[in-house]
Each structure stands twice: as structure tokens, then as C-alpha cells.
Tab-separated table of C-alpha atoms in Angstrom:
chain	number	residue	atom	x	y	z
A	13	UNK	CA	0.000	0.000	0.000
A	14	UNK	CA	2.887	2.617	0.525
A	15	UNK	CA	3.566	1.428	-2.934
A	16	UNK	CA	0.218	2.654	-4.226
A	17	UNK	CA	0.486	5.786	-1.958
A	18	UNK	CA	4.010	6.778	-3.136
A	19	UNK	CA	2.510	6.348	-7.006
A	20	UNK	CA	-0.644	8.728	-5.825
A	21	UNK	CA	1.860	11.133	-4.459
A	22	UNK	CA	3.832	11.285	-7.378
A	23	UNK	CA	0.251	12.125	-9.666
A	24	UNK	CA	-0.562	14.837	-7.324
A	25	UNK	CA	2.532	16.444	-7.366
A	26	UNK	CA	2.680	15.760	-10.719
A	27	UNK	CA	-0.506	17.148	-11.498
A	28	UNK	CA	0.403	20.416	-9.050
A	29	UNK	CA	3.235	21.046	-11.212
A	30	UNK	CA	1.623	20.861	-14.692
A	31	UNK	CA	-1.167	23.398	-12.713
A	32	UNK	CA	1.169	25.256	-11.726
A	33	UNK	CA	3.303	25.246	-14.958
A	34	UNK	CA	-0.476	26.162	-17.014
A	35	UNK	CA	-0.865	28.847	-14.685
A	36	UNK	CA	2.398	30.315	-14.879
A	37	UNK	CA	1.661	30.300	-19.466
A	38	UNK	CA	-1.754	31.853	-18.244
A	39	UNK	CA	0.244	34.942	-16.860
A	40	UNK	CA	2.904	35.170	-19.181
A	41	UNK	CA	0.524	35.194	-22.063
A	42	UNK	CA	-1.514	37.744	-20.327
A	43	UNK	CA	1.096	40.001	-19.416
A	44	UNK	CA	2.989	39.567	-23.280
A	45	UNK	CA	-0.600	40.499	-24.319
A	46	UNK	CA	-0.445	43.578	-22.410
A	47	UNK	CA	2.387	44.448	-23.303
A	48	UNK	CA	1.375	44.490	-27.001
A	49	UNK	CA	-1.513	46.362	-25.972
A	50	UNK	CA	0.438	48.994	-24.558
A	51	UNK	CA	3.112	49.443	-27.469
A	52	UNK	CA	0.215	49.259	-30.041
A	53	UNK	CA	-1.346	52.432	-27.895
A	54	UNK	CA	2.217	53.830	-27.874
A	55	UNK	CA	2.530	53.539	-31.476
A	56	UNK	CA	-0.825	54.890	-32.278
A	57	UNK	CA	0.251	58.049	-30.177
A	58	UNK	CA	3.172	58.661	-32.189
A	59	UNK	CA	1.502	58.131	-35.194
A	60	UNK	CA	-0.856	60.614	-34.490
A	61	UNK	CA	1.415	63.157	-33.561
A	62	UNK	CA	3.676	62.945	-36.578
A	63	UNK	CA	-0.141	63.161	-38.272
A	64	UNK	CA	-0.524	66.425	-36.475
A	65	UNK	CA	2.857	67.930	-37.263
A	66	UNK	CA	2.516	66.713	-40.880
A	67	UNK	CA	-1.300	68.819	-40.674
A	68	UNK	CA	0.635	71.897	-39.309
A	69	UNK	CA	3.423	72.002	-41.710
A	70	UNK	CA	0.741	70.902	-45.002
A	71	UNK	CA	-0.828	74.181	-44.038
A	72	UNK	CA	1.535	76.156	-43.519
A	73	UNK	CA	2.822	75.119	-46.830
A	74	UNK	CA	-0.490	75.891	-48.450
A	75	UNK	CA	-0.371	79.731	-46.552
A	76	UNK	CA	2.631	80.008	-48.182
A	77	UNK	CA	1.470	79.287	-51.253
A	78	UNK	CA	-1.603	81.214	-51.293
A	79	UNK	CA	0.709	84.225	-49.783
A	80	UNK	CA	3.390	84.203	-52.857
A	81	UNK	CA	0.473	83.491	-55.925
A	82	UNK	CA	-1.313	86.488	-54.220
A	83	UNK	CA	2.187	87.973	-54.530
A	84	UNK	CA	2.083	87.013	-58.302
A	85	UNK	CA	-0.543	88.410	-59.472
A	86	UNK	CA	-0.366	91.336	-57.966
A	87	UNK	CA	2.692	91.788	-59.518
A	88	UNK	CA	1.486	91.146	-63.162
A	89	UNK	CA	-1.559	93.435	-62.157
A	90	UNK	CA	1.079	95.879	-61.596
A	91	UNK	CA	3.313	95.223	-64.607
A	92	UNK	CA	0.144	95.236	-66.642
A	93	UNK	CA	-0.780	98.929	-65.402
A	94	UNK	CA	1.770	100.251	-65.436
A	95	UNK	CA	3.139	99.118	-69.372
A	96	UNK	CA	-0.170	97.635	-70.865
A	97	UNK	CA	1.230	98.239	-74.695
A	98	UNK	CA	4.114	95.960	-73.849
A	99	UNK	CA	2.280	92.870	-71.564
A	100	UNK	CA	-0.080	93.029	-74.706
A	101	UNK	CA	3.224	92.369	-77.058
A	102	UNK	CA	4.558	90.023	-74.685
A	103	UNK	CA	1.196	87.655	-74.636
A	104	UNK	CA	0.348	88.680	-78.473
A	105	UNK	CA	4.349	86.983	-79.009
A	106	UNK	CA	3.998	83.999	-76.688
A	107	UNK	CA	0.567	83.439	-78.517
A	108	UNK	CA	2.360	83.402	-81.622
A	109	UNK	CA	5.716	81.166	-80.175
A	110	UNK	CA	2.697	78.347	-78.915
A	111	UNK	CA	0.409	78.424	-82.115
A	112	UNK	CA	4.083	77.728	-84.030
A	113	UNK	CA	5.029	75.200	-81.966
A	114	UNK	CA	1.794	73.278	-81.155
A	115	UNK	CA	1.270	73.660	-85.091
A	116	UNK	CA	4.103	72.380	-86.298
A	117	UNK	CA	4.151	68.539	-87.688
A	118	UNK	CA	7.418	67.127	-88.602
């Protein structure tokens, strides 16, 4: 009988250990998953900032923009004005330069 009570110790310690060894997988895989959880959420944040500063700089790109072609045509309103004979030459003569060259079959 110590026989058959060694073997039953052997199963329960046995079976502790693979408990033990299931639980200790349990919290691994819950803490690895938490850990993914938290560097997804950390990469999400970074991701949105870079988002923002891209935003920011897109329009301040675009104000830019909009600032210098405002720039531009107020200075060929001005040229205009100020020597309308010769902007009318000038378009008259690169009217002439693109009905030549779109014309033109070789």
C-alpha cells in the first residue's frame, strides 16, 4: 500500500506542477498580451502626432502658397498697369511662339 500511496503522491505532485506550470503560461501570455496592448497604444500616439505635425506644416505650406500666388498676381496686375502696350506684345508673341510650336508637324 505505501507502494500505491508513493505512485498517488507522485500524480498529485505531478498534477500540481503541470497546474502550476499552465498557470504560470496563463500569466505570461496575459502580461505579453499587455504588453502588445500597450506598445500598439504607444505607437498609435506617435503616429498621431507625426499626423498632427505633418497637418501643421501641409498648411503652412499651403499659406505660403496662397501668400506668394497672391504675390504674383499682384505683380502682373502691376506690370500690366503700369506698361499695358508691352504685356499686350509680350502675350500677343507667346501666342504666336505656342500656335508655331503646337502647329508644327514634322
Amino acid at each position: 500500500m505505501s507502494n500505491s500511496k508513493h505512485g498517488s503522491n507522485r500524480m498529485e505532485a505531478a498534477a500540481d506542477q503541470a497546474v502550476s506550470s499552465m498557470s504560470q503560461a496563463k500569466e505570461a501570455v496575459a502580461q505579453g498580451a499587455a504588453r502588445a496592448q500597450e506598445m500598439a497604444t504607444d505607437t498609435m500616439h506617435a503616429a498621431r502626432e507625426q499626423m498632427d505635425v505633418a497637418r501643421q506644416r501641409a498648411g503652412e505650406y499651403l499659406e505660403q502658397g496662397r501668400e506668394r500666388a497672391s504675390e504674383l498676381g499682384h505683380t502682373i496686375e502691376k506690370s500690366v498697369r503700369d506698361r499695358p502696350l508691352m504685356t499686350l506684345l509680350a502675350a500677343a508673341g507667346v501666342g504666336c511662339l505656342l500656335g508655331i510650336l503646337l502647329t508644327r508637324r514634322d
